[in-house]
Amino acid sequence: MFGIRRSAAVSAVAAALGGLSVFGVAPVHGQTPAAQTPPAAAEQRLSITDAVELALKQNADLEVVRLNPQLQDVGISLARSAWAPTFTTFAQGSNRDTPINSLLAGDVDKLENNSTAMNFGLQSALPWRGASYQVGWENNRATTNNIFANFTPQTGSNLTFNFTQPLLRNFGIDSTRQQLQVSRKNREISDVQVKEAVATTTRSVKNAYWDLVFAISSLDVQRQSLDLAQRSLKENRARVEIGTMAPIDIVQAEAEVAQREEAVILAEAAIARAEDALRALIYGQHAADQWNSRLVPTDQAAFTPVAVDIDGAVKGALGSRTDLQQAQKTIEANEVTISLLRNQVLPALNASVDYGGTGIGGTQLIRGDGFPGPIIGSETKRYSDVLGDLIRNNFPSWTFTLQLSYPLGTSTQDANLARARLQNQQTAKQLDASRIRVATEVREVARTVTTNSKRVEATRASRALAEKRLEAEEKKFQAGMTTNFFVLQAQRDLNQARNNELQALIDYLKSVVNYETAQVAPLGAGAGVTVVSGATGAAGAAGATTGTTGQRQQ
């Protein structure tokens, strides 16, 4: 009965091994026929430094984040465009005939009025104190058969200038300047976000690299365990052949070999998963061929004690953590918006100065006595003379205006200011809470480094003792003082001890990576901060995030 079960188990293992060979994983036992052996995959030897450099150059998520500063530069340019001057021009020609409806029209059948105009204008807001200006230059020419016209044809030119200066509201800050300052803060935040993305990507790559090292080393451990089981099975079969052991006693050894063959298969699959995880981090869209190459880590897991300064790490993190920097810059952007809202509560008092100059020319009709008098001659005033009147300011006009408006009672600006202040107070409290979470996270990560360091030493001693125990059990078994069960149990204990030592070492290396990263960037998502919005827009900055850490940093 057992022979049937064993045959089925061996067949299943053989089928699994055959299936893995299709994906380029060599089976543990036996040889795959040459016709079915796929070509060996290309190898890429990779140090942890190389992996980080590749990721910083090609990581797809990092490329997305690096576009944020460019987008914010566009936002700054967009805010500054509000001060770009606007040039306008206007050309018009008209011909209008009207019927006679007055006795003073003279001896004509209809009134004929023809005119052309060419006007130019320039206007813009100024980037200081909220001022603005408008300049206009109007030019026209008109002809008419009206007997009361003094010029026909008549040319004219007018120059107008307006300057408006807010004295209270919009004097210190206005919506355009607020948007520009907020855009600059957003630009600074985007730079911090790039720094954070670089730090977190580096952490992810290093951890993925150590995961791959662990998977490869774990496969070696499983193969060593399989070799031990196979050796025990071979020795037990030899004892059965010479009659010192009953055939039924090798059943357990055969079952142990089958279990450890399964462990080898699973370890090989874990390597493929770890390789894919690392590839996804270090290769971009232009390196698709690298998916078919086999990654070979050149840096091996080695225990190098790292000095841990908890107080220094916390102090450094509170001063340089990217999530806290983003939160602080968000508060600064909010304060700009509050300044705008505080200014908008003031009365609107605007002073404006208007200047106008004019000149007129053309063919001036000279009339005799009477009303309107016969035309006895004409005198021509050229267009250049008209421009001379403008330049010499012969016919100026000035206007000075003060305009005041103020809402009675509680205004919308008052409500917006009160809400913005409360929101920014809430944001400041959130930042204080974030500092506490950062300190807690850094302290926990630092303690994890110390804990994992002790784990490495403890598991190393445990593995050495497991090796001595197996050696002792094998000697006792050879002397007939114990059974095969205890030998196999000692082998399993040694396999577990080796895995524990390897896991502790990898956990230690990853905790060192987390310890370094936690002083610069958050390890996970957490609570954010509120962005204060005003009547003219929001201070669109990213909120600060902090994370919490569990017992084991992964």
XYZ file of C-alpha atoms in Angstrom:
554
model
C 0.000 0.000 0.000
C 2.786 2.388 0.951
C 4.618 1.498 -2.255
C 1.605 2.743 -4.248
C 1.466 5.981 -2.266
C 5.214 6.483 -2.588
C 5.053 5.896 -6.334
C 2.261 8.457 -6.615
C 4.243 10.967 -4.543
C 7.382 10.440 -6.602
C 5.344 10.817 -9.808
C 3.842 14.072 -8.540
C 7.257 15.447 -7.599
C 8.665 14.386 -10.981
C 5.755 16.105 -12.755
C 6.327 19.283 -10.746
C 10.030 19.203 -11.545
C 9.292 18.662 -15.205
C 6.900 21.603 -15.182
C 9.509 23.876 -13.623
C 12.036 22.939 -16.264
C 9.826 24.622 -18.842
C 10.513 27.949 -17.082
C 14.248 27.399 -16.948
C 14.434 25.994 -13.395
C 16.562 22.868 -13.277
C 15.060 19.923 -11.349
C 16.771 18.690 -8.230
C 17.221 15.100 -9.412
C 17.783 13.609 -12.811
C 18.476 15.266 -16.107
C 16.026 16.816 -18.505
C 16.403 15.424 -22.024
C 18.559 17.644 -24.228
C 15.692 18.248 -26.665
C 13.578 19.783 -23.877
C 16.264 21.890 -22.209
C 15.635 25.579 -22.908
C 18.594 27.865 -23.568
C 20.166 29.267 -20.435
C 18.869 32.726 -19.556
C 21.340 35.573 -19.733
C 22.729 36.611 -16.389
C 23.058 40.150 -15.112
C 25.369 40.528 -12.168
C 24.054 43.296 -9.990
C 25.365 44.938 -6.845
C 23.015 46.770 -4.520
C 24.590 50.063 -5.604
C 23.996 49.204 -9.260
C 20.376 48.349 -8.500
C 19.787 51.694 -6.797
C 21.432 53.607 -9.657
C 19.295 51.809 -12.243
C 16.142 52.540 -10.265
C 16.971 56.228 -9.894
C 17.419 56.422 -13.662
C 14.558 54.214 -14.865
C 11.930 53.684 -12.161
C 8.559 54.498 -13.715
C 6.964 55.918 -10.559
C 9.994 58.112 -9.955
C 9.770 59.484 -13.486
C 6.178 60.513 -12.766
C 7.150 62.361 -9.578
C 10.022 64.137 -11.334
C 7.517 65.815 -13.654
C 5.863 67.604 -10.715
C 8.472 70.408 -10.462
C 8.051 71.102 -14.170
C 4.290 71.271 -13.722
C 4.744 73.706 -10.838
C 7.058 75.835 -13.013
C 4.187 76.090 -15.466
C 1.935 77.162 -12.586
C 4.399 79.918 -11.646
C 4.517 81.099 -15.255
C 0.725 81.045 -15.369
C 0.513 83.205 -12.232
C 3.044 85.692 -13.612
C 1.155 85.897 -16.898
C -1.453 88.065 -15.124
C 1.069 90.926 -15.344
C 1.778 90.486 -19.033
C 0.700 93.613 -20.986
C -2.198 93.293 -23.410
C -1.956 95.105 -26.727
C -5.122 95.971 -28.616
C -5.765 97.596 -31.962
C -8.948 98.752 -33.624
C -9.660 99.779 -37.217
C -13.016 101.009 -38.474
C -14.497 102.702 -41.512
C -18.055 104.016 -41.857
C -20.189 105.802 -44.436
C -23.510 107.184 -43.273
C -26.080 109.148 -45.268
C -29.059 110.646 -43.412
C -32.126 112.494 -44.666
C -32.524 116.208 -44.046
C -34.609 116.960 -40.953
C -33.546 120.529 -40.178
C -33.900 123.916 -41.860
C -30.261 124.608 -40.992
C -28.916 121.847 -43.209
C -28.411 124.205 -46.149
C -28.873 123.479 -49.831
C -28.154 119.741 -49.746
C -30.308 116.676 -50.438
C -28.834 114.589 -47.607
C -26.186 114.709 -44.948
C -23.108 112.677 -45.824
C -20.717 111.636 -43.018
C -17.721 109.423 -43.748
C -15.093 108.407 -41.174
C -12.170 106.092 -40.621
C -10.451 105.276 -37.331
C -7.316 103.468 -36.259
C -6.852 103.053 -32.513
C -4.172 101.367 -30.380
C -4.174 100.392 -26.723
C -1.951 98.865 -24.048
C -3.068 97.781 -20.601
C -1.655 95.698 -17.777
C -1.651 95.089 -14.062
C 1.658 95.887 -12.355
C 3.514 93.401 -10.129
C 3.768 95.868 -7.250
C 1.128 97.222 -4.898
C -1.754 96.058 -7.071
C -1.523 98.997 -9.468
C -2.687 98.933 -13.092
C -2.503 101.208 -16.134
C -4.172 101.759 -19.500
C -2.778 103.685 -22.458
C -4.816 104.522 -25.554
C -4.003 106.302 -28.822
C -6.917 107.163 -31.105
C -6.631 108.407 -34.697
C -9.527 109.363 -36.964
C -10.395 111.103 -40.209
C -13.877 112.355 -41.131
C -15.572 114.163 -44.013
C -19.048 115.714 -44.117
C -21.231 118.033 -46.184
C -22.710 119.659 -43.078
C -22.466 123.426 -43.583
C -21.734 123.928 -39.879
C -18.589 121.761 -39.952
C -15.441 123.803 -39.469
C -13.091 121.110 -40.838
C -13.673 118.856 -43.797
C -11.878 116.585 -44.095
C -11.013 116.561 -40.397
C -8.154 114.593 -38.799
C -7.831 114.036 -35.076
C -5.662 112.235 -32.589
C -6.246 111.605 -28.879
C -3.902 110.195 -26.256
C -5.353 108.790 -23.027
C -3.649 107.390 -19.942
C -5.115 105.910 -16.772
C -3.288 104.793 -13.641
C -5.184 103.142 -10.779
C -3.685 102.389 -7.370
C -5.485 100.516 -4.555
C -4.763 102.202 -1.220
C -6.243 99.635 1.201
C -7.721 96.431 -0.225
C -5.336 94.751 -2.716
C -2.512 97.143 -1.720
C -0.256 94.751 0.237
C -1.409 91.592 -1.510
C -3.953 90.650 -4.124
C -5.141 87.437 -5.723
C -2.404 87.447 -8.376
C 0.433 87.905 -5.905
C -1.134 85.329 -3.591
C -1.342 82.812 -6.409
C 2.282 83.460 -7.372
C 3.540 82.989 -3.808
C 1.475 79.829 -3.366
C 2.766 78.495 -6.702
C 6.315 79.055 -5.515
C 5.568 77.161 -2.312
C 4.085 74.364 -4.390
C 7.301 74.327 -6.408
C 9.302 73.922 -3.213
C 6.948 71.153 -2.087
C 7.368 69.337 -5.401
C 11.150 69.413 -4.902
C 10.672 67.846 -1.467
C 8.371 65.244 -3.022
C 11.105 64.284 -5.485
C 13.547 63.950 -2.597
C 11.040 61.772 -0.759
C 10.406 59.623 -3.831
C 14.153 59.102 -4.300
C 14.523 58.037 -0.647
C 11.534 55.673 -0.673
C 12.511 54.192 -4.035
C 16.035 53.594 -2.765
C 14.599 51.881 0.305
C 12.292 49.703 -1.790
C 15.128 48.681 -4.119
C 17.478 47.802 -1.275
C 14.815 45.778 0.512
C 13.855 44.006 -2.714
C 17.542 43.273 -3.324
C 17.891 41.693 0.113
C 14.673 39.749 -0.475
C 16.272 38.275 -3.581
C 19.440 37.474 -1.659
C 17.297 35.807 0.990
C 15.394 33.769 -1.610
C 18.625 32.539 -3.214
C 20.210 31.759 0.150
C 17.030 30.056 1.311
C 17.215 27.805 -1.737
C 20.745 26.826 -0.703
C 19.474 26.040 2.794
C 16.664 23.895 1.418
C 19.073 22.051 -0.866
C 21.393 21.397 2.069
C 18.456 20.040 4.004
C 17.493 17.872 1.023
C 21.063 16.574 0.786
C 20.942 15.588 4.447
C 17.661 13.769 3.966
C 18.941 12.006 0.854
C 22.113 10.984 2.658
C 20.065 9.568 5.538
C 17.838 7.709 3.084
C 20.861 6.249 1.293
C 22.435 5.132 4.552
C 19.165 3.624 5.775
C 18.758 1.687 2.543
C 22.276 0.355 2.974
C 21.334 -0.785 6.488
C 18.230 -2.484 5.102
C 20.353 -4.324 2.541
C 22.698 -5.698 5.205
C 19.772 -6.499 7.494
C 20.479 -4.064 10.344
C 17.277 -2.110 9.697
C 13.771 -3.169 8.829
C 12.482 -2.007 5.420
C 9.567 -0.254 7.071
C 11.975 2.018 8.945
C 13.011 3.819 5.753
C 9.458 5.014 5.042
C 9.901 8.045 7.231
C 13.177 8.909 5.512
C 11.552 8.668 2.083
C 8.670 10.905 3.209
C 11.212 13.408 4.544
C 12.996 13.497 1.177
C 9.705 14.136 -0.637
C 8.839 17.010 1.728
C 12.229 18.621 1.302
C 12.034 18.293 -2.468
C 8.800 20.264 -2.273
C 10.570 22.880 -0.141
C 13.243 23.204 -2.849
C 10.565 23.696 -5.517
C 8.882 26.418 -3.478
C 12.231 28.116 -2.816
C 12.961 28.202 -6.560
C 9.569 29.821 -7.195
C 10.288 32.385 -4.467
C 13.461 33.408 -6.336
C 11.447 34.116 -9.489
C 8.997 36.271 -7.525
C 11.807 38.181 -5.836
C 13.504 38.784 -9.204
C 10.286 40.164 -10.681
C 9.795 42.458 -7.691
C 13.315 43.850 -8.117
C 12.968 44.142 -11.908
C 9.757 46.160 -11.514
C 11.684 48.691 -9.439
C 14.907 49.068 -11.440
C 13.767 48.743 -15.051
C 11.746 51.270 -17.012
C 9.717 50.929 -20.160
C 12.826 50.997 -22.384
C 14.418 47.944 -20.760
C 11.867 45.236 -21.558
C 14.601 42.805 -22.619
C 15.904 42.735 -19.062
C 12.827 40.827 -17.955
C 14.273 37.720 -19.575
C 17.662 37.935 -17.877
C 18.452 36.303 -14.565
C 19.524 38.643 -11.798
C 22.601 37.529 -9.884
C 23.250 39.601 -6.728
C 26.943 40.197 -6.154
C 26.520 41.581 -2.627
C 26.022 38.837 -0.098
C 24.249 39.229 3.205
C 26.858 39.993 5.844
C 26.431 41.117 9.409
C 28.067 44.493 9.982
C 27.030 46.152 13.252
C 25.662 49.678 12.828
C 25.862 52.209 15.628
C 22.361 53.417 16.541
C 21.912 56.903 18.009
C 18.207 57.170 18.771
C 18.251 60.754 20.044
C 20.398 61.936 17.135
C 18.213 60.094 14.629
C 15.034 61.649 16.059
C 16.573 65.114 16.023
C 17.729 64.665 12.439
C 14.348 63.357 11.337
C 12.470 66.285 12.909
C 14.724 68.634 10.971
C 14.879 66.918 7.590
C 11.923 64.547 7.180
C 10.256 65.225 3.869
C 6.722 64.810 5.208
C 7.349 67.425 7.898
C 8.917 69.756 5.354
C 5.893 69.429 3.104
C 3.598 70.119 6.043
C 5.579 73.202 7.050
C 5.587 74.585 3.526
C 1.852 73.912 3.292
C 1.350 76.000 6.427
C 3.450 78.751 4.872
C 1.259 78.638 1.759
C -1.810 78.782 3.985
C -0.420 81.875 5.710
C -0.125 83.583 2.331
C -3.797 82.876 1.707
C -4.682 84.172 5.175
C -2.765 87.384 4.413
C -4.868 87.806 1.289
C -8.122 87.201 3.170
C -7.062 89.605 5.920
C -6.411 92.218 3.261
C -9.769 91.603 1.603
C -11.551 92.626 4.834
C -10.280 96.204 4.376
C -12.377 98.831 2.545
C -11.843 99.155 -1.175
C -10.244 102.578 -1.609
C -8.828 103.198 -5.070
C -7.128 106.285 -6.420
C -6.978 106.825 -10.160
C -5.439 109.468 -12.371
C -6.624 110.038 -15.934
C -4.801 112.119 -18.507
C -5.957 113.032 -21.983
C -4.409 114.993 -24.808
C -6.031 115.889 -28.114
C -5.248 117.450 -31.419
C -7.345 118.302 -34.444
C -6.480 119.178 -38.010
C -7.434 118.789 -41.630
C -8.867 121.359 -44.069
C -10.294 124.280 -42.094
C -12.955 126.284 -43.953
C -12.698 130.090 -43.875
C -16.113 131.773 -43.931
C -17.264 135.253 -44.661
C -19.723 137.434 -42.756
C -23.119 136.114 -41.770
C -24.305 132.839 -40.299
C -22.900 130.431 -41.053
C -21.254 132.604 -43.663
C -20.084 131.753 -47.160
C -16.903 129.801 -47.630
C -14.288 132.219 -48.900
C -11.204 130.053 -48.513
C -9.539 127.206 -46.656
C -6.445 126.450 -44.624
C -4.826 123.021 -44.228
C -3.440 121.708 -40.925
C -1.391 118.609 -41.560
C -1.561 115.381 -39.487
C 2.003 116.036 -38.326
C 0.755 119.271 -36.780
C -1.932 117.309 -34.981
C 0.719 115.008 -33.512
C 2.726 118.100 -32.557
C -0.225 119.298 -30.462
C -0.154 115.960 -28.628
C 3.587 116.019 -28.066
C 3.609 119.602 -26.865
C 0.610 118.865 -24.653
C -1.251 121.886 -26.032
C -4.699 120.624 -25.032
C -4.343 118.531 -21.862
C -7.036 117.256 -19.536
C -6.549 115.737 -16.062
C -8.886 113.867 -13.765
C -8.195 112.580 -10.252
C -10.660 110.156 -8.631
C -11.009 108.555 -5.201
C -13.508 105.698 -4.917
C -14.460 104.031 -1.619
C -16.674 100.990 -1.014
C -17.189 99.029 2.196
C -19.855 96.436 3.030
C -21.956 97.057 6.120
C -22.159 94.198 8.624
C -20.354 90.845 8.424
C -18.999 90.347 4.934
C -18.051 87.225 3.016
C -14.411 88.219 3.481
C -14.820 88.190 7.283
C -16.283 84.670 7.202
C -13.556 83.409 4.850
C -10.839 84.873 7.087
C -12.274 83.285 10.228
C -12.540 79.891 8.555
C -9.008 80.093 7.117
C -7.545 80.918 10.512
C -9.275 77.961 12.140
C -8.155 75.642 9.350
C -4.555 76.776 9.689
C -4.672 76.288 13.463
C -5.917 72.778 12.819
C -3.107 72.236 10.324
C -0.513 73.416 12.848
C -1.915 70.954 15.399
C -1.710 68.188 12.805
C 1.940 69.081 12.209
C 2.624 68.810 15.946
C 0.965 65.386 15.947
C 3.025 64.415 12.908
C 6.223 65.320 14.745
C 5.227 63.006 17.564
C 4.503 60.199 15.090
C 7.834 60.786 13.347
C 9.716 60.593 16.639
C 7.848 57.422 17.551
C 8.522 55.856 14.166
C 12.228 56.658 14.203
C 12.621 55.361 17.752
C 10.821 52.136 16.817
C 12.953 51.650 13.704
C 16.119 52.286 15.708
C 15.061 49.747 18.324
C 14.325 47.272 15.542
C 17.927 47.554 14.345
C 19.176 46.710 17.837
C 16.657 43.889 18.215
C 17.549 42.324 14.871
C 21.231 42.638 15.681
C 20.680 40.551 18.793
C 18.524 38.139 16.780
C 21.412 37.553 14.380
C 23.719 36.655 17.246
C 21.098 34.450 18.909
C 20.123 32.583 15.734
C 23.780 32.125 14.825
C 24.394 30.449 18.160
C 21.200 28.405 17.757
C 22.301 27.213 14.319
C 25.725 26.177 15.645
C 24.056 24.209 18.444
C 21.668 22.589 15.940
C 24.635 21.425 13.889
C 26.269 19.901 16.977
C 22.991 18.249 17.956
C 22.612 16.679 14.502
C 26.179 15.450 14.632
C 25.501 13.921 18.044
C 22.247 12.306 16.920
C 23.965 10.772 13.874
C 26.720 9.303 16.059
C 24.148 7.936 18.508
C 22.176 6.473 15.602
C 25.248 4.782 14.213
C 25.913 3.343 17.670
C 22.314 2.128 17.905
C 21.506 4.435 20.813
C 18.670 6.326 19.079
C 16.226 5.946 16.233
C 15.970 7.405 12.740
C 13.114 9.641 13.930
C 15.415 11.691 16.160
C 17.982 12.046 13.376
C 15.347 13.408 11.003
C 14.028 15.672 13.733
C 17.557 17.041 14.275
C 17.853 17.632 10.526
C 14.569 19.548 10.516
C 15.704 21.576 13.513
C 18.982 22.415 11.755
C 17.097 23.462 8.618
C 14.855 25.698 10.698
C 17.831 27.131 12.565
C 19.603 27.968 9.291
C 16.454 29.645 7.947
C 16.056 31.562 11.198
C 19.640 32.779 11.017
C 19.223 33.823 7.401
C 15.888 35.538 8.109
C 17.349 37.393 11.092
C 20.299 38.584 8.997
C 18.072 39.812 6.157
C 15.718 41.457 8.668
C 18.713 43.188 10.196
C 19.936 44.497 6.828
C 16.435 45.712 5.935
C 15.995 47.345 9.330
C 19.245 49.258 8.734
C 17.819 50.443 5.418
C 14.614 51.501 7.158
C 16.598 53.231 9.897
C 18.436 55.308 7.297
C 15.274 56.060 5.326
C 13.113 56.956 8.334
C 15.410 59.906 9.076
C 14.680 61.351 5.624
C 11.272 60.159 4.441
C 8.201 58.382 5.833
C 8.039 54.603 5.620
C 4.279 54.549 5.022
C 1.160 56.650 4.492
C -0.385 58.448 7.440
C -2.336 61.519 8.459
C -1.973 64.581 6.291
C -2.434 68.298 6.776
C -5.205 70.583 5.608
C -4.688 73.101 2.849
C -6.396 76.435 3.555
C -8.492 77.753 0.697
C -9.446 81.372 0.247
C -12.022 83.294 -1.691
C -9.735 83.386 -4.732
C -8.380 79.858 -4.697
C -6.679 77.188 -2.654
C -3.102 76.905 -1.558
C -2.687 73.744 -3.581
C 0.105 72.033 -1.763
C 0.517 68.394 -0.855
C -0.088 67.447 2.757
C 2.457 65.894 5.024
C 2.266 62.180 5.618
C 3.678 60.089 8.373
C 3.676 56.377 8.951
C 3.743 53.935 11.791
C 6.038 50.999 12.192
C 5.279 47.483 13.312
C 7.442 45.095 15.229
C 9.383 44.063 12.129
C 10.388 46.574 9.468
C 10.010 45.049 6.015
